[in-house]
mmCIF file of C-alpha atoms in Angstrom:
data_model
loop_
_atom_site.group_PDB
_atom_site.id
_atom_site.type_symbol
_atom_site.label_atom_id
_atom_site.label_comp_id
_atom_site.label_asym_id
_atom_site.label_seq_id
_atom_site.Cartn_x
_atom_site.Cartn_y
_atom_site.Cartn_z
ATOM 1 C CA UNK F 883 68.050 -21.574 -44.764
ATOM 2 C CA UNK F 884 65.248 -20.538 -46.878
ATOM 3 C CA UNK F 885 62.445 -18.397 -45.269
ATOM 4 C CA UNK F 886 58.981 -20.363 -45.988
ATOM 5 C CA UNK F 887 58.074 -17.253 -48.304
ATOM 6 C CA UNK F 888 60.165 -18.526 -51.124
ATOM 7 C CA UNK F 889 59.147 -21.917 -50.652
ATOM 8 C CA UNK F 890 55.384 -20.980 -51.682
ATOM 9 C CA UNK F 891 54.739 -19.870 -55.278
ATOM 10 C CA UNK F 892 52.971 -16.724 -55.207
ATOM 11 C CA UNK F 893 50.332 -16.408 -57.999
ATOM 12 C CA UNK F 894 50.147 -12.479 -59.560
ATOM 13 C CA UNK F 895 47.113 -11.055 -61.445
ATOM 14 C CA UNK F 896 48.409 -9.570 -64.634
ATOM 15 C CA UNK F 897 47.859 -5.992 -64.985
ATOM 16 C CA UNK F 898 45.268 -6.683 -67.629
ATOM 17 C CA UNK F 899 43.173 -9.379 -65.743
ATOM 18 C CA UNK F 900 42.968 -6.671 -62.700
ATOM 19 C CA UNK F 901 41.865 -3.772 -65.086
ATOM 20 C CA UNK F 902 39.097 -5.836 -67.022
ATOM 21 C CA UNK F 903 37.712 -6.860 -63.659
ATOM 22 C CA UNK F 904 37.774 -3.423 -62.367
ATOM 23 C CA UNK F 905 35.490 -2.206 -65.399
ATOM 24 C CA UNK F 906 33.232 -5.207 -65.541
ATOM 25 C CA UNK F 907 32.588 -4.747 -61.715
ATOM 26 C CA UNK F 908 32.053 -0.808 -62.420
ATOM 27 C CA UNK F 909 30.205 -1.938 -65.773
ATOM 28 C CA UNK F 910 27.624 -4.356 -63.927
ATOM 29 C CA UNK F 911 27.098 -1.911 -61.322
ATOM 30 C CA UNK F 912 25.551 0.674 -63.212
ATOM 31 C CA UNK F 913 24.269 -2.152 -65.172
ATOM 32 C CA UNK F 914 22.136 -3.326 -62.695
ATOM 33 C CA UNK F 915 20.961 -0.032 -61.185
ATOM 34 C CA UNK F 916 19.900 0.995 -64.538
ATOM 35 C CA UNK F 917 18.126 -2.071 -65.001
ATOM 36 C CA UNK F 918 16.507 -2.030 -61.700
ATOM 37 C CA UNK F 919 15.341 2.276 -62.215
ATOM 38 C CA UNK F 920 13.701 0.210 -65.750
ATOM 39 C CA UNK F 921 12.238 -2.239 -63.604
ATOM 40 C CA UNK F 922 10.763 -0.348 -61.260
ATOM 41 C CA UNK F 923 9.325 1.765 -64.459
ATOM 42 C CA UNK F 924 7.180 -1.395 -65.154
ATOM 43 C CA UNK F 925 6.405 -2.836 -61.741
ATOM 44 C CA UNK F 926 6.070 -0.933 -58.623
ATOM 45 C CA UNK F 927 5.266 -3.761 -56.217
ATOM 46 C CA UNK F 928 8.748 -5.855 -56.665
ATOM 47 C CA UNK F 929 11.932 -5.168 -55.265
ATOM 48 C CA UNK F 930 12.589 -2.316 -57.797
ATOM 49 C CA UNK F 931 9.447 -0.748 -56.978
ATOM 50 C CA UNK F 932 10.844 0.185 -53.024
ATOM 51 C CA UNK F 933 14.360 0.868 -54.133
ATOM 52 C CA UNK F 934 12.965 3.191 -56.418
ATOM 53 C CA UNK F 935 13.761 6.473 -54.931
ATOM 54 C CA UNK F 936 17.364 5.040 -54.246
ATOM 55 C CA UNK F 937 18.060 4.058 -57.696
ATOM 56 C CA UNK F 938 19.169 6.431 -60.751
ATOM 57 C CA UNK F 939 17.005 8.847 -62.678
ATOM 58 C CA UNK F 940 17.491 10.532 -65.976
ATOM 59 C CA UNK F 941 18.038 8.353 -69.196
ATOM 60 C CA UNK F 942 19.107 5.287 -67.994
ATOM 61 C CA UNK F 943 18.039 3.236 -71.009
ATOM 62 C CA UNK F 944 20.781 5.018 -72.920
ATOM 63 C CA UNK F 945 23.426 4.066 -69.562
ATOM 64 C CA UNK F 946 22.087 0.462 -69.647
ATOM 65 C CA UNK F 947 22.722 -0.047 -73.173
ATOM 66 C CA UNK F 948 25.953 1.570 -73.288
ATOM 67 C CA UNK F 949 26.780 -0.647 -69.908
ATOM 68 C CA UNK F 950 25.515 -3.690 -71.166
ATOM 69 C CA UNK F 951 27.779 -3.557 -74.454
ATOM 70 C CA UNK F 952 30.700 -2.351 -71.784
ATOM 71 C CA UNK F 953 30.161 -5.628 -70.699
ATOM 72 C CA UNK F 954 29.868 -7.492 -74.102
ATOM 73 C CA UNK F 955 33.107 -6.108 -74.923
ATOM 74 C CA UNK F 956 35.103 -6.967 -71.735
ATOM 75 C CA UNK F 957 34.356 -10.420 -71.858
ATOM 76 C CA UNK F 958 34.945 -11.111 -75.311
ATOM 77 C CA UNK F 959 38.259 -9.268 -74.551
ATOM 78 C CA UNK F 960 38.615 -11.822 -71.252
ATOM 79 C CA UNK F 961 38.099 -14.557 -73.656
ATOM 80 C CA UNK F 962 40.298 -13.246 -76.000
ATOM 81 C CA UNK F 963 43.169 -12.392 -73.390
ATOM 82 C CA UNK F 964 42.775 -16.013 -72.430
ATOM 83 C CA UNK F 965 43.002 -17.656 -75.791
ATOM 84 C CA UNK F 966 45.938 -15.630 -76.718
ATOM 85 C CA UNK F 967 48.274 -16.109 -74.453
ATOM 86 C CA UNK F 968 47.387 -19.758 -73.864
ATOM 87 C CA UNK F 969 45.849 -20.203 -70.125
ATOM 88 C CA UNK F 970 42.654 -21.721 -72.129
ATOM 89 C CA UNK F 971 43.374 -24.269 -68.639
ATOM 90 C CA UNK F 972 42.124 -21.827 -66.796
ATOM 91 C CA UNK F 973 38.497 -22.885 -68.352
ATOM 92 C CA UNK F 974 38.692 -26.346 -67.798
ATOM 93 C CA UNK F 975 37.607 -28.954 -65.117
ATOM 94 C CA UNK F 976 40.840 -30.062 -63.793
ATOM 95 C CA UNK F 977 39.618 -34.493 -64.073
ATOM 96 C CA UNK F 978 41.467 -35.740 -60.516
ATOM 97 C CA UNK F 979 40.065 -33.468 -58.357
ATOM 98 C CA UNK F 980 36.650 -33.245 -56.886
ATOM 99 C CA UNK F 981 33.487 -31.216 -58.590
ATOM 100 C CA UNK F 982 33.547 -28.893 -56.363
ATOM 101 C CA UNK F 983 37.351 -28.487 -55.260
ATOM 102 C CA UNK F 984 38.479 -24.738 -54.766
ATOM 103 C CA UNK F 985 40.319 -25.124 -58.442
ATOM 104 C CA UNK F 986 37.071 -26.415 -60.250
ATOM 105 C CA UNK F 987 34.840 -24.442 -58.385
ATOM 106 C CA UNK F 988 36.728 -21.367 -59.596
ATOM 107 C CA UNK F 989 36.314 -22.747 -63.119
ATOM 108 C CA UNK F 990 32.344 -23.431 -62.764
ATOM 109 C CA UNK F 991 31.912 -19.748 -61.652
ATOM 110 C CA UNK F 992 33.468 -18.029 -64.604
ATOM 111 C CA UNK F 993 31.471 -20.560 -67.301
ATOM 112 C CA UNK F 994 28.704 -19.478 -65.021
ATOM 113 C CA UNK F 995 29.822 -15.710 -65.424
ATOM 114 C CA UNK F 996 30.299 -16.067 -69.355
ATOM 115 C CA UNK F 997 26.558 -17.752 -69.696
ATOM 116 C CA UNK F 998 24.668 -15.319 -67.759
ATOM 117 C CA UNK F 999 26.997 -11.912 -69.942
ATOM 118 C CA UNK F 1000 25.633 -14.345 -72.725
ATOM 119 C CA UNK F 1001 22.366 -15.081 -71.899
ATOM 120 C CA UNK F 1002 22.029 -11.037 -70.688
ATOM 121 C CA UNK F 1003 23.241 -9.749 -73.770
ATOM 122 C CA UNK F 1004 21.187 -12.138 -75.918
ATOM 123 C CA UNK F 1005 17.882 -11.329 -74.678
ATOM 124 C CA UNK F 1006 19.003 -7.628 -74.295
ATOM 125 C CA UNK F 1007 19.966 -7.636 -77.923
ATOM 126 C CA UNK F 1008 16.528 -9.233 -79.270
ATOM 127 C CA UNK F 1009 14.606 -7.130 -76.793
ATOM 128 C CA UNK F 1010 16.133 -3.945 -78.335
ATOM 129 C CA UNK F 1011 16.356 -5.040 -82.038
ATOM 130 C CA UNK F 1012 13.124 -7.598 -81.432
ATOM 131 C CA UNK F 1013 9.532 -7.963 -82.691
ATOM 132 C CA UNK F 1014 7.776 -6.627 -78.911
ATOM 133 C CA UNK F 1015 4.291 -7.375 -78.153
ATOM 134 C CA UNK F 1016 4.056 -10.832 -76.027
ATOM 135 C CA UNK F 1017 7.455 -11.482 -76.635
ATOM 136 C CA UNK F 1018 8.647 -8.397 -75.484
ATOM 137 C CA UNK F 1019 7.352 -9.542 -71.571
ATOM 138 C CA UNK F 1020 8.687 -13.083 -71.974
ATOM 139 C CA UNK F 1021 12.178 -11.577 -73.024
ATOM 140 C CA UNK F 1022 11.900 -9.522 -70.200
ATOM 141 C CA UNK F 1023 11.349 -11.471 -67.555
ATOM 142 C CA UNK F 1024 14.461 -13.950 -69.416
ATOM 143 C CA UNK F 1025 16.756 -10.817 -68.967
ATOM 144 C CA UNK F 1026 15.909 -10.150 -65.565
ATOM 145 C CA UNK F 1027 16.846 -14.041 -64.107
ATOM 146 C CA UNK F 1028 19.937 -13.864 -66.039
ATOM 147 C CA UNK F 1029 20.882 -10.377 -64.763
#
């Protein structure tokens, strides 16, 4: 008689799934510290301004930039990963089950994942290579709801 753990199908992250999620969680870490020590640079009443003394010192524009490409580049490699070896399903609303099943849900939070890395690294990008002045404080406040 077959136990009931070989009746189930066990699902197993690939190796390369686990390690891209391990550096985009390390990447978004420093990410947002860095972002919140550049924050609190600007504004001292906000959020950043009391974690300031908790939050990293030194040149964290440089680590922000370097994280924030990090980040770039793991999730065009996600995306990349995914279209190569054909689980593009993964991405899409599965059309018999509810909106917000535990399978579509999944599905809603990585587009929601991929448009915030985009949206981040957009404004990021035009902030750094951008024309400043008033747009520089409208980009910046666009950055820091996306991040």
């Amino acid at each position: 008689m077959p136990s009931d753990h070989a009746r189930t199908p066990q699902t197993r992250t690939k190796p390369v799934i686990f390690i891209l999620h391990s550096l985009i969680i390390v990447c978004l870490t420093v990410a947002f510290l860095t972002g919140m020590r550049i924050a609190a640079a600007t504004e001292t009443s906000g959020v950043a301004g009391i974690l300031s003394k908790w939050l990293p010192q030194g040149n964290v524009f440089y680590w922000h930039i370097l994280t924030g490409m990090s980040i770039l580049f793991i999730t065009i490699s996600y995306l990349g990963y995914i279209f190569l070896t054909g689980h593009t399903k993964r991405l899409r609303r599965i059309p018999h089950q509810a909106l917000f099943s535990k399978e579509n849900l999944l599905r809603q939070i990585i587009w929601l994942g991929l448009a915030l890395v985009t949206g981040s690294a957009t404004t990021g990008l035009w902030m750094y290579l951008g024309p400043g002045g008033n747009w520089q404080l409208l980009l910046s406040q666009i950055h820091y709801v996306f991040a």
